[in-house]
Amino acid sequence: MFWFLLITMVVVVAAVTLAVVGGGDSEVLPEVAPEQLVDPLPVARPVDRADVEALRLPVAARGYRMADVDDVLVRLGAEIAERDARIAELEEALAGAAGGPDREGDQQ
């Protein structure tokens, strides 16, 4: 029984060693180029909800590629800030028009 276990261990160690070393010139798994973000967000117009819903970020070995996520978040943050500023500007103009000085025709 001892000799059987010893021979089995030697065969297993030899098989694992051959698998690790590779036994040849070909690689077991060839190197794959990492996925890169192809920015699908439109450049010529503002980003809308459908653009954000269609956005798919490439996955890396340990999750999403941090740089790609940061780039998208910076872009979305800038567009949201721009829209907020425009909304504030329009609300101010609307408030000025509604509660502004009396018009010349109304002073009679």
Short mmCIF file of C-alpha atoms in Angstrom, two decimals:
data_model
loop_
_atom_site.label_atom_id
_atom_site.label_comp_id
_atom_site.label_asym_id
_atom_site.label_seq_id
_atom_site.Cartn_x
_atom_site.Cartn_y
_atom_site.Cartn_z
CA MET A 1 0.00 0.00 0.00
CA PHE A 2 2.85 2.38 0.83
CA TRP A 3 4.46 1.84 -2.58
CA PHE A 4 1.16 2.48 -4.34
CA LEU A 5 0.71 5.85 -2.56
CA LEU A 6 4.34 6.79 -3.23
CA ILE A 7 4.06 6.00 -6.94
CA THR A 8 0.74 7.88 -7.16
CA MET A 9 2.30 10.95 -5.52
CA VAL A 10 5.26 10.86 -7.92
CA VAL A 11 2.95 10.62 -10.93
CA VAL A 12 0.78 13.50 -9.68
CA VAL A 13 3.81 15.70 -8.94
CA ALA A 14 5.24 14.93 -12.38
CA ALA A 15 1.93 15.78 -14.09
CA VAL A 16 1.60 19.06 -12.21
CA THR A 17 5.22 19.97 -12.97
CA LEU A 18 4.70 19.31 -16.69
CA ALA A 19 1.50 21.35 -16.65
CA VAL A 20 3.21 24.30 -14.94
CA VAL A 21 6.36 24.23 -17.04
CA GLY A 22 4.31 23.86 -20.20
CA GLY A 23 6.28 21.10 -21.81
CA GLY A 24 6.54 23.06 -25.08
CA ASP A 25 6.92 26.42 -26.76
CA SER A 26 3.20 27.18 -27.02
CA GLU A 27 1.52 29.09 -24.22
CA VAL A 28 -1.45 27.53 -22.50
CA LEU A 29 -3.38 30.81 -22.54
CA PRO A 30 -2.16 33.47 -24.95
CA GLU A 31 -1.92 37.06 -23.74
CA VAL A 32 -5.04 39.06 -24.51
CA ALA A 33 -4.97 42.79 -24.98
CA PRO A 34 -6.94 44.55 -22.24
CA GLU A 35 -10.30 46.00 -23.18
CA GLN A 36 -10.21 49.71 -23.83
CA LEU A 37 -13.13 52.06 -23.49
CA VAL A 38 -14.41 53.28 -26.81
CA ASP A 39 -16.18 56.41 -25.64
CA PRO A 40 -19.75 55.99 -26.87
CA LEU A 41 -20.89 59.29 -25.40
CA PRO A 42 -21.75 61.84 -28.09
CA VAL A 43 -19.39 64.74 -28.63
CA ALA A 44 -21.61 66.89 -30.84
CA ARG A 45 -24.60 67.03 -28.46
CA PRO A 46 -25.30 66.84 -24.74
CA VAL A 47 -25.50 63.42 -23.14
CA ASP A 48 -29.03 62.19 -22.54
CA ARG A 49 -30.53 59.37 -20.48
CA ALA A 50 -30.40 56.83 -23.32
CA ASP A 51 -26.66 57.46 -23.75
CA VAL A 52 -26.02 56.76 -20.06
CA GLU A 53 -28.22 53.64 -20.10
CA ALA A 54 -26.39 52.31 -23.17
CA LEU A 55 -22.95 52.94 -21.65
CA ARG A 56 -21.02 49.72 -20.94
CA LEU A 57 -17.62 50.03 -19.32
CA PRO A 58 -14.93 47.42 -20.03
CA VAL A 59 -14.20 44.96 -17.25
CA ALA A 60 -10.64 44.38 -15.99
CA ALA A 61 -9.26 41.50 -13.95
CA ARG A 62 -10.42 42.99 -10.65
CA GLY A 63 -13.51 44.92 -11.71
CA TYR A 64 -13.85 47.99 -13.87
CA ARG A 65 -10.90 49.98 -15.19
CA MET A 66 -10.64 52.88 -12.77
CA ALA A 67 -9.34 55.39 -15.33
CA ASP A 68 -12.24 54.70 -17.72
CA VAL A 69 -14.81 55.05 -14.96
CA ASP A 70 -13.18 58.29 -13.77
CA ASP A 71 -13.23 59.72 -17.31
CA VAL A 72 -16.93 58.96 -17.76
CA LEU A 73 -17.83 60.37 -14.33
CA VAL A 74 -15.87 63.58 -15.00
CA ARG A 75 -17.65 64.00 -18.33
CA LEU A 76 -21.09 63.38 -16.83
CA GLY A 77 -20.35 65.67 -13.88
CA ALA A 78 -19.31 68.50 -16.18
CA GLU A 79 -22.44 68.15 -18.29
CA ILE A 80 -24.69 68.06 -15.21
CA ALA A 81 -22.99 71.18 -13.81
CA GLU A 82 -23.46 72.93 -17.16
CA ARG A 83 -27.16 72.01 -17.21
CA ASP A 84 -27.62 73.14 -13.60
CA ALA A 85 -26.05 76.50 -14.44
CA ARG A 86 -28.31 76.88 -17.49
CA ILE A 87 -31.41 75.96 -15.45
CA ALA A 88 -30.45 78.50 -12.76
CA GLU A 89 -29.92 81.14 -15.45
CA LEU A 90 -33.33 80.43 -17.03
CA GLU A 91 -35.08 80.39 -13.63
CA GLU A 92 -33.48 83.75 -12.79
CA ALA A 93 -34.59 85.20 -16.12
CA LEU A 94 -38.10 83.83 -15.58
CA ALA A 95 -38.28 85.27 -12.06
CA GLY A 96 -37.01 88.62 -13.37
CA ALA A 97 -39.62 88.68 -16.11
CA ALA A 98 -42.47 87.68 -13.80
CA GLY A 99 -41.65 89.93 -10.86
CA GLY A 100 -39.65 92.63 -12.55
CA PRO A 101 -40.41 96.36 -12.79
CA ASP A 102 -43.83 97.34 -14.05
CA ARG A 103 -44.10 97.76 -17.75
CA GLU A 104 -44.73 101.26 -19.12
CA GLY A 105 -48.23 100.36 -20.33
CA ASP A 106 -49.25 99.09 -16.86
CA GLN A 107 -48.49 102.34 -15.00
CA GLN A 108 -51.59 104.23 -16.20
#
